Amino acid sequence: MLYGLHAVREALKAGNRPLQRLLVLRTDKQFTDVVQLARSQRVPIHVQPLASFDRLVSNGKHQGVVAFAAAKAYQTEESILARAAQRNEPPLLVILDGVEDPHNLGAVLRTAEGAGAHGVFIPERRAAGLTSVVAKASAGAIDHIPVARVTNISRSIESLKAVGVWIYGVIPSASKIFTDVDLRGPVGLVLGGEGTGIRPGVLQHCDECVRIPLSGQVESLNVSAAAAIVLFEAVRQRRATQDRPDSSGS
């Protein structure tokens, strides 16, 4: 089940998973584009009273839109790397170690998609999966970025390293600042979960560790904020390379 205007709209726009039916509170201008998208895909539309939405979505953040859809399919490491190759870009990957809060996962997906990352890796156990809450928190980004759910994060890191992806662990105690490393090549960014951060067993598989320098009293940032900062530094570096004049003079 999906709920909220952004989540439902982006699922319809992406077209990656069929919607069985769409429930709307009313069919005024606020819902026009969603209703039109649903009609174009022959999704049955039902106008329902507010009480129906409140029963379906207990937190009340449905915005008067609920859709019943097939579950979001997880991708493989190979398909994510193929996505980067199809774009003729060096892979830019996010690897999450134990992010359990679905709102944090959704926020990371939104950030990663906005930065043009090619995929996100999450563990099967002790971590949030792709739920309706994650879809809502991601503002629909869940339907535009591939997510791989892996049995062993450390093993996946080693597999990525074997094909040339350089793995950076983002931790507060690192000596090197994230802006001082080269993020233009194939890169995987490892970020830890709430409270515990990256586990030592995972950290030892990283090629290098970097930190985000902080000037205040807090010792670390929320995982989605940290992801945004480092991802968009990678974007900045890559764009700077693309925009650099050809030194050969040709």
PDB file of C-alpha atoms in Angstrom:
ATOM      1  CA  MET A   1       0.000   0.000   0.000  1.00  0.00           C
ATOM      2  CA  LEU A   2       1.170   3.532  -0.829  1.00  0.00           C
ATOM      3  CA  TYR A   3      -0.168   6.734   0.666  1.00  0.00           C
ATOM      4  CA  GLY A   4       0.428  10.457   0.260  1.00  0.00           C
ATOM      5  CA  LEU A   5       0.333  12.547  -2.913  1.00  0.00           C
ATOM      6  CA  HIS A   6       4.055  12.411  -3.706  1.00  0.00           C
ATOM      7  CA  ALA A   7       4.441   8.667  -3.135  1.00  0.00           C
ATOM      8  CA  VAL A   8       1.397   7.745  -5.222  1.00  0.00           C
ATOM      9  CA  ARG A   9       2.149  10.260  -7.985  1.00  0.00           C
ATOM     10  CA  GLU A  10       5.741   9.073  -8.408  1.00  0.00           C
ATOM     11  CA  ALA A  11       4.693   5.415  -8.432  1.00  0.00           C
ATOM     12  CA  LEU A  12       2.286   6.192 -11.272  1.00  0.00           C
ATOM     13  CA  LYS A  13       4.900   8.228 -13.159  1.00  0.00           C
ATOM     14  CA  ALA A  14       7.589   5.563 -12.773  1.00  0.00           C
ATOM     15  CA  GLY A  15       5.302   2.767 -13.950  1.00  0.00           C
ATOM     16  CA  ASN A  16       7.583   0.136 -12.406  1.00  0.00           C
ATOM     17  CA  ARG A  17       4.837  -1.655 -10.502  1.00  0.00           C
ATOM     18  CA  PRO A  18       1.140  -1.908 -11.363  1.00  0.00           C
ATOM     19  CA  LEU A  19      -1.447  -0.254  -9.145  1.00  0.00           C
ATOM     20  CA  GLN A  20      -4.535  -2.346  -8.428  1.00  0.00           C
ATOM     21  CA  ARG A  21      -6.736   0.558  -7.315  1.00  0.00           C
ATOM     22  CA  LEU A  22      -6.583   4.170  -6.216  1.00  0.00           C
ATOM     23  CA  LEU A  23      -8.584   5.697  -3.376  1.00  0.00           C
ATOM     24  CA  VAL A  24      -9.035   9.475  -3.263  1.00  0.00           C
ATOM     25  CA  LEU A  25     -10.839  11.667  -0.770  1.00  0.00           C
ATOM     26  CA  ARG A  26     -12.250  13.798  -3.563  1.00  0.00           C
ATOM     27  CA  THR A  27     -11.540  14.640  -7.198  1.00  0.00           C
ATOM     28  CA  ASP A  28     -10.825  18.380  -6.995  1.00  0.00           C
ATOM     29  CA  LYS A  29      -7.778  20.209  -8.426  1.00  0.00           C
ATOM     30  CA  GLN A  30      -5.465  18.912  -5.707  1.00  0.00           C
ATOM     31  CA  PHE A  31      -5.823  15.392  -7.073  1.00  0.00           C
ATOM     32  CA  THR A  32      -6.208  16.153 -10.791  1.00  0.00           C
ATOM     33  CA  ASP A  33      -2.795  14.944 -11.978  1.00  0.00           C
ATOM     34  CA  VAL A  34      -2.904  11.779  -9.857  1.00  0.00           C
ATOM     35  CA  VAL A  35      -6.395  10.915 -11.079  1.00  0.00           C
ATOM     36  CA  GLN A  36      -5.431  11.593 -14.696  1.00  0.00           C
ATOM     37  CA  LEU A  37      -2.326   9.419 -14.415  1.00  0.00           C
ATOM     38  CA  ALA A  38      -4.387   6.617 -12.874  1.00  0.00           C
ATOM     39  CA  ARG A  39      -7.017   6.854 -15.605  1.00  0.00           C
ATOM     40  CA  SER A  40      -4.372   6.763 -18.329  1.00  0.00           C
ATOM     41  CA  GLN A  41      -3.134   3.482 -16.834  1.00  0.00           C
ATOM     42  CA  ARG A  42      -6.657   2.137 -16.355  1.00  0.00           C
ATOM     43  CA  VAL A  43      -6.319   2.005 -12.590  1.00  0.00           C
ATOM     44  CA  PRO A  44      -9.751   1.779 -10.905  1.00  0.00           C
ATOM     45  CA  ILE A  45     -10.468   4.977  -8.938  1.00  0.00           C
ATOM     46  CA  HIS A  46     -12.721   5.100  -5.876  1.00  0.00           C
ATOM     47  CA  VAL A  47     -13.801   8.243  -4.011  1.00  0.00           C
ATOM     48  CA  GLN A  48     -13.888   7.430  -0.293  1.00  0.00           C
ATOM     49  CA  PRO A  49     -14.834   9.297   2.913  1.00  0.00           C
ATOM     50  CA  LEU A  50     -12.141  10.535   5.294  1.00  0.00           C
ATOM     51  CA  ALA A  51     -12.892   7.764   7.789  1.00  0.00           C
ATOM     52  CA  SER A  52     -11.807   5.146   5.254  1.00  0.00           C
ATOM     53  CA  PHE A  53      -8.371   6.742   4.920  1.00  0.00           C
ATOM     54  CA  ASP A  54      -7.949   7.118   8.663  1.00  0.00           C
ATOM     55  CA  ARG A  55      -8.660   3.415   9.085  1.00  0.00           C
ATOM     56  CA  LEU A  56      -6.099   2.453   6.453  1.00  0.00           C
ATOM     57  CA  VAL A  57      -3.345   4.862   7.540  1.00  0.00           C
ATOM     58  CA  SER A  58      -3.174   5.107  11.310  1.00  0.00           C
ATOM     59  CA  ASN A  59      -0.786   8.074  11.434  1.00  0.00           C
ATOM     60  CA  GLY A  60      -3.211  10.253   9.465  1.00  0.00           C
ATOM     61  CA  LYS A  61      -0.579  11.436   6.959  1.00  0.00           C
ATOM     62  CA  HIS A  62      -2.352  10.065   3.905  1.00  0.00           C
ATOM     63  CA  GLN A  63      -3.275  13.442   2.319  1.00  0.00           C
ATOM     64  CA  GLY A  64      -6.471  11.833   1.077  1.00  0.00           C
ATOM     65  CA  VAL A  65      -4.723   9.478  -1.358  1.00  0.00           C
ATOM     66  CA  VAL A  66      -4.087   5.741  -0.980  1.00  0.00           C
ATOM     67  CA  ALA A  67      -3.047   3.261  -3.663  1.00  0.00           C
ATOM     68  CA  PHE A  68      -2.791  -0.500  -3.553  1.00  0.00           C
ATOM     69  CA  ALA A  69       0.241  -1.609  -5.518  1.00  0.00           C
ATOM     70  CA  ALA A  70       2.561  -4.524  -6.020  1.00  0.00           C
ATOM     71  CA  ALA A  71       5.491  -4.565  -3.612  1.00  0.00           C
ATOM     72  CA  LYS A  72       8.569  -2.630  -4.696  1.00  0.00           C
ATOM     73  CA  ALA A  73      11.004  -5.137  -6.201  1.00  0.00           C
ATOM     74  CA  TYR A  74      14.550  -5.258  -4.878  1.00  0.00           C
ATOM     75  CA  GLN A  75      17.391  -5.123  -7.385  1.00  0.00           C
ATOM     76  CA  THR A  76      20.730  -6.920  -7.565  1.00  0.00           C
ATOM     77  CA  GLU A  77      24.255  -5.586  -7.375  1.00  0.00           C
ATOM     78  CA  GLU A  78      24.677  -6.475 -11.044  1.00  0.00           C
ATOM     79  CA  SER A  79      21.599  -4.531 -12.154  1.00  0.00           C
ATOM     80  CA  ILE A  80      22.672  -1.472 -10.168  1.00  0.00           C
ATOM     81  CA  LEU A  81      26.156  -1.512 -11.696  1.00  0.00           C
ATOM     82  CA  ALA A  82      24.585  -2.021 -15.121  1.00  0.00           C
ATOM     83  CA  ARG A  83      22.519   1.119 -14.544  1.00  0.00           C
ATOM     84  CA  ALA A  84      25.716   3.138 -14.061  1.00  0.00           C
ATOM     85  CA  ALA A  85      27.254   1.567 -17.159  1.00  0.00           C
ATOM     86  CA  GLN A  86      24.176   2.387 -19.248  1.00  0.00           C
ATOM     87  CA  ARG A  87      24.544   6.020 -18.223  1.00  0.00           C
ATOM     88  CA  ASN A  88      28.268   5.909 -18.979  1.00  0.00           C
ATOM     89  CA  GLU A  89      28.955   7.091 -15.427  1.00  0.00           C
ATOM     90  CA  PRO A  90      31.228   5.774 -12.662  1.00  0.00           C
ATOM     91  CA  PRO A  91      29.032   4.106 -10.023  1.00  0.00           C
ATOM     92  CA  LEU A  92      27.888   6.287  -7.129  1.00  0.00           C
ATOM     93  CA  LEU A  93      26.438   3.998  -4.467  1.00  0.00           C
ATOM     94  CA  VAL A  94      25.050   4.316  -0.945  1.00  0.00           C
ATOM     95  CA  ILE A  95      25.542   1.406   1.460  1.00  0.00           C
ATOM     96  CA  LEU A  96      23.539   1.546   4.686  1.00  0.00           C
ATOM     97  CA  ASP A  97      24.560  -0.487   7.707  1.00  0.00           C
ATOM     98  CA  GLY A  98      21.601  -0.995  10.019  1.00  0.00           C
ATOM     99  CA  VAL A  99      19.326   1.998   9.383  1.00  0.00           C
ATOM    100  CA  GLU A 100      16.206   0.879  11.257  1.00  0.00           C
ATOM    101  CA  ASP A 101      14.043   4.009  11.136  1.00  0.00           C
ATOM    102  CA  PRO A 102      11.871   3.899   7.984  1.00  0.00           C
ATOM    103  CA  HIS A 103      11.719   7.699   7.894  1.00  0.00           C
ATOM    104  CA  ASN A 104      15.515   7.856   7.784  1.00  0.00           C
ATOM    105  CA  LEU A 105      15.645   5.252   5.031  1.00  0.00           C
ATOM    106  CA  GLY A 106      13.042   7.161   3.040  1.00  0.00           C
ATOM    107  CA  ALA A 107      14.979  10.402   3.456  1.00  0.00           C
ATOM    108  CA  VAL A 108      18.206   8.724   2.294  1.00  0.00           C
ATOM    109  CA  LEU A 109      16.436   7.328  -0.782  1.00  0.00           C
ATOM    110  CA  ARG A 110      15.108  10.784  -1.610  1.00  0.00           C
ATOM    111  CA  THR A 111      18.577  12.308  -1.247  1.00  0.00           C
ATOM    112  CA  ALA A 112      20.303   9.537  -3.195  1.00  0.00           C
ATOM    113  CA  GLU A 113      17.828   9.796  -6.064  1.00  0.00           C
ATOM    114  CA  GLY A 114      18.158  13.574  -6.131  1.00  0.00           C
ATOM    115  CA  ALA A 115      21.946  13.292  -6.308  1.00  0.00           C
ATOM    116  CA  GLY A 116      21.765  10.842  -9.196  1.00  0.00           C
ATOM    117  CA  ALA A 117      23.158   7.893  -7.229  1.00  0.00           C
ATOM    118  CA  HIS A 118      22.839   4.603  -9.081  1.00  0.00           C
ATOM    119  CA  GLY A 119      21.595   2.514  -6.172  1.00  0.00           C
ATOM    120  CA  VAL A 120      21.291   1.911  -2.445  1.00  0.00           C
ATOM    121  CA  PHE A 121      22.282  -1.245  -0.571  1.00  0.00           C
ATOM    122  CA  ILE A 122      20.535  -2.283   2.653  1.00  0.00           C
ATOM    123  CA  PRO A 123      20.889  -5.418   4.818  1.00  0.00           C
ATOM    124  CA  GLU A 124      18.141  -8.005   5.161  1.00  0.00           C
ATOM    125  CA  ARG A 125      18.260  -8.115   8.960  1.00  0.00           C
ATOM    126  CA  ARG A 126      18.086  -5.454  11.664  1.00  0.00           C
ATOM    127  CA  ALA A 127      17.247  -2.742   9.154  1.00  0.00           C
ATOM    128  CA  ALA A 128      14.215  -1.051   7.636  1.00  0.00           C
ATOM    129  CA  GLY A 129      12.890  -2.499   4.386  1.00  0.00           C
ATOM    130  CA  LEU A 130      10.842  -0.919   1.611  1.00  0.00           C
ATOM    131  CA  THR A 131       7.508  -0.257   3.295  1.00  0.00           C
ATOM    132  CA  SER A 132       4.678   2.213   2.734  1.00  0.00           C
ATOM    133  CA  VAL A 133       6.180   4.450   5.435  1.00  0.00           C
ATOM    134  CA  VAL A 134       9.490   4.493   3.562  1.00  0.00           C
ATOM    135  CA  ALA A 135       7.669   5.285   0.319  1.00  0.00           C
ATOM    136  CA  LYS A 136       5.910   8.245   1.952  1.00  0.00           C
ATOM    137  CA  ALA A 137       9.125   9.514   3.591  1.00  0.00           C
ATOM    138  CA  SER A 138      10.986   9.275   0.290  1.00  0.00           C
ATOM    139  CA  ALA A 139       8.374  11.507  -1.417  1.00  0.00           C
ATOM    140  CA  GLY A 140       8.139   8.931  -4.188  1.00  0.00           C
ATOM    141  CA  ALA A 141      11.887   8.553  -4.784  1.00  0.00           C
ATOM    142  CA  ILE A 142      11.520   4.874  -3.866  1.00  0.00           C
ATOM    143  CA  ASP A 143      10.107   4.267  -7.350  1.00  0.00           C
ATOM    144  CA  HIS A 144      13.035   5.912  -9.132  1.00  0.00           C
ATOM    145  CA  ILE A 145      16.131   4.493  -7.438  1.00  0.00           C
ATOM    146  CA  PRO A 146      17.140   0.817  -7.298  1.00  0.00           C
ATOM    147  CA  VAL A 147      17.556  -0.749  -3.863  1.00  0.00           C
ATOM    148  CA  ALA A 148      19.431  -4.001  -3.256  1.00  0.00           C
ATOM    149  CA  ARG A 149      18.652  -5.952  -0.091  1.00  0.00           C
ATOM    150  CA  VAL A 150      21.664  -8.109   0.724  1.00  0.00           C
ATOM    151  CA  THR A 151      22.279 -10.885   3.222  1.00  0.00           C
ATOM    152  CA  ASN A 152      25.729  -9.660   4.205  1.00  0.00           C
ATOM    153  CA  ILE A 153      26.861  -6.031   3.865  1.00  0.00           C
ATOM    154  CA  SER A 154      30.550  -6.890   4.314  1.00  0.00           C
ATOM    155  CA  ARG A 155      30.399  -9.489   1.565  1.00  0.00           C
ATOM    156  CA  SER A 156      28.669  -7.009  -0.741  1.00  0.00           C
ATOM    157  CA  ILE A 157      31.359  -4.425  -0.037  1.00  0.00           C
ATOM    158  CA  GLU A 158      34.065  -6.923  -0.990  1.00  0.00           C
ATOM    159  CA  SER A 159      32.154  -7.811  -4.147  1.00  0.00           C
ATOM    160  CA  LEU A 160      31.955  -4.138  -5.121  1.00  0.00           C
ATOM    161  CA  LYS A 161      35.644  -3.630  -4.376  1.00  0.00           C
ATOM    162  CA  ALA A 162      36.455  -6.557  -6.661  1.00  0.00           C
ATOM    163  CA  VAL A 163      34.959  -4.662  -9.622  1.00  0.00           C
ATOM    164  CA  GLY A 164      36.797  -1.441  -8.836  1.00  0.00           C
ATOM    165  CA  VAL A 165      34.436   0.439  -6.520  1.00  0.00           C
ATOM    166  CA  TRP A 166      36.331   2.396  -3.834  1.00  0.00           C
ATOM    167  CA  ILE A 167      34.539   2.178  -0.488  1.00  0.00           C
ATOM    168  CA  TYR A 168      34.464   5.107   1.933  1.00  0.00           C
ATOM    169  CA  GLY A 169      33.119   4.733   5.460  1.00  0.00           C
ATOM    170  CA  VAL A 170      31.613   7.976   6.772  1.00  0.00           C
ATOM    171  CA  ILE A 171      32.351   8.188  10.509  1.00  0.00           C
ATOM    172  CA  PRO A 172      32.870  11.078  12.986  1.00  0.00           C
ATOM    173  CA  SER A 173      36.272   9.806  14.180  1.00  0.00           C
ATOM    174  CA  ALA A 174      38.011   9.654  10.784  1.00  0.00           C
ATOM    175  CA  SER A 175      41.109  11.812  10.364  1.00  0.00           C
ATOM    176  CA  LYS A 176      40.435  12.728   6.739  1.00  0.00           C
ATOM    177  CA  ILE A 177      37.695  15.204   5.741  1.00  0.00           C
ATOM    178  CA  PHE A 178      35.311  14.092   2.990  1.00  0.00           C
ATOM    179  CA  THR A 179      36.127  17.082   0.766  1.00  0.00           C
ATOM    180  CA  ASP A 180      39.787  16.011   0.675  1.00  0.00           C
ATOM    181  CA  VAL A 181      39.163  12.726  -1.144  1.00  0.00           C
ATOM    182  CA  ASP A 182      38.474  12.019  -4.815  1.00  0.00           C
ATOM    183  CA  LEU A 183      34.817  11.072  -5.307  1.00  0.00           C
ATOM    184  CA  ARG A 184      34.878  11.223  -9.104  1.00  0.00           C
ATOM    185  CA  GLY A 185      35.546   7.539  -9.718  1.00  0.00           C
ATOM    186  CA  PRO A 186      33.488   4.454  -8.816  1.00  0.00           C
ATOM    187  CA  VAL A 187      32.501   5.131  -5.196  1.00  0.00           C
ATOM    188  CA  GLY A 188      30.470   3.449  -2.472  1.00  0.00           C
ATOM    189  CA  LEU A 189      29.582   5.467   0.633  1.00  0.00           C
ATOM    190  CA  VAL A 190      28.944   3.462   3.794  1.00  0.00           C
ATOM    191  CA  LEU A 191      26.778   5.131   6.440  1.00  0.00           C
ATOM    192  CA  GLY A 192      25.749   3.664   9.768  1.00  0.00           C
ATOM    193  CA  GLY A 193      22.434   3.357  11.514  1.00  0.00           C
ATOM    194  CA  GLU A 194      20.912   5.291  14.368  1.00  0.00           C
ATOM    195  CA  GLY A 195      22.950   5.289  17.546  1.00  0.00           C
ATOM    196  CA  THR A 196      25.554   2.639  16.730  1.00  0.00           C
ATOM    197  CA  GLY A 197      26.918   3.914  13.421  1.00  0.00           C
ATOM    198  CA  ILE A 198      28.883   1.572  11.175  1.00  0.00           C
ATOM    199  CA  ARG A 199      29.639  -1.713  12.906  1.00  0.00           C
ATOM    200  CA  PRO A 200      33.366  -2.504  13.373  1.00  0.00           C
ATOM    201  CA  GLY A 201      33.008  -5.696  11.339  1.00  0.00           C
ATOM    202  CA  VAL A 202      31.721  -3.673   8.396  1.00  0.00           C
ATOM    203  CA  LEU A 203      34.097  -0.758   8.903  1.00  0.00           C
ATOM    204  CA  GLN A 204      37.163  -2.960   8.485  1.00  0.00           C
ATOM    205  CA  HIS A 205      36.108  -3.714   4.910  1.00  0.00           C
ATOM    206  CA  CYS A 206      36.109  -0.037   3.898  1.00  0.00           C
ATOM    207  CA  ASP A 207      39.059   1.174   1.841  1.00  0.00           C
ATOM    208  CA  GLU A 208      39.155   4.499   3.650  1.00  0.00           C
ATOM    209  CA  CYS A 209      37.198   6.499   6.229  1.00  0.00           C
ATOM    210  CA  VAL A 210      36.173  10.146   6.053  1.00  0.00           C
ATOM    211  CA  ARG A 211      34.379  12.555   8.338  1.00  0.00           C
ATOM    212  CA  ILE A 212      32.130  15.570   8.037  1.00  0.00           C
ATOM    213  CA  PRO A 213      33.689  18.388  10.109  1.00  0.00           C
ATOM    214  CA  LEU A 214      31.260  19.803  12.661  1.00  0.00           C
ATOM    215  CA  SER A 215      31.563  23.155  14.430  1.00  0.00           C
ATOM    216  CA  GLY A 216      28.826  22.832  17.044  1.00  0.00           C
ATOM    217  CA  GLN A 217      28.330  20.664  20.110  1.00  0.00           C
ATOM    218  CA  VAL A 218      26.728  17.630  18.453  1.00  0.00           C
ATOM    219  CA  GLU A 219      29.069  14.772  17.613  1.00  0.00           C
ATOM    220  CA  SER A 220      27.312  13.450  14.525  1.00  0.00           C
ATOM    221  CA  LEU A 221      24.542  14.121  12.006  1.00  0.00           C
ATOM    222  CA  ASN A 222      21.403  12.232  11.110  1.00  0.00           C
ATOM    223  CA  VAL A 223      22.192   9.575   8.491  1.00  0.00           C
ATOM    224  CA  SER A 224      20.116  11.291   5.809  1.00  0.00           C
ATOM    225  CA  ALA A 225      21.855  14.624   6.429  1.00  0.00           C
ATOM    226  CA  ALA A 226      25.269  12.966   6.290  1.00  0.00           C
ATOM    227  CA  ALA A 227      24.327  11.162   3.082  1.00  0.00           C
ATOM    228  CA  ALA A 228      23.194  14.423   1.490  1.00  0.00           C
ATOM    229  CA  ILE A 229      26.398  16.263   2.344  1.00  0.00           C
ATOM    230  CA  VAL A 230      28.773  13.616   0.988  1.00  0.00           C
ATOM    231  CA  LEU A 231      26.648  12.684  -2.028  1.00  0.00           C
ATOM    232  CA  PHE A 232      26.409  16.247  -3.240  1.00  0.00           C
ATOM    233  CA  GLU A 233      30.150  16.724  -2.769  1.00  0.00           C
ATOM    234  CA  ALA A 234      30.528  13.792  -5.162  1.00  0.00           C
ATOM    235  CA  VAL A 235      28.107  15.517  -7.541  1.00  0.00           C
ATOM    236  CA  ARG A 236      30.101  18.764  -7.280  1.00  0.00           C
ATOM    237  CA  GLN A 237      33.400  17.038  -8.025  1.00  0.00           C
ATOM    238  CA  ARG A 238      31.985  15.129 -10.976  1.00  0.00           C
ATOM    239  CA  ARG A 239      30.408  18.225 -12.501  1.00  0.00           C
ATOM    240  CA  ALA A 240      33.623  20.191 -12.040  1.00  0.00           C
ATOM    241  CA  THR A 241      35.448  17.527 -14.040  1.00  0.00           C
ATOM    242  CA  GLN A 242      32.834  17.628 -16.811  1.00  0.00           C
ATOM    243  CA  ASP A 243      32.942  21.426 -16.960  1.00  0.00           C
ATOM    244  CA  ARG A 244      36.747  21.654 -17.049  1.00  0.00           C
ATOM    245  CA  PRO A 245      38.049  22.988 -20.408  1.00  0.00           C
ATOM    246  CA  ASP A 246      39.962  20.558 -22.601  1.00  0.00           C
ATOM    247  CA  SER A 247      43.649  21.244 -21.816  1.00  0.00           C
ATOM    248  CA  SER A 248      44.748  19.750 -25.141  1.00  0.00           C
ATOM    249  CA  GLY A 249      43.424  22.815 -26.959  1.00  0.00           C
ATOM    250  CA  SER A 250      41.413  20.746 -29.403  1.00  0.00           C
TER     251      SER A 250
END
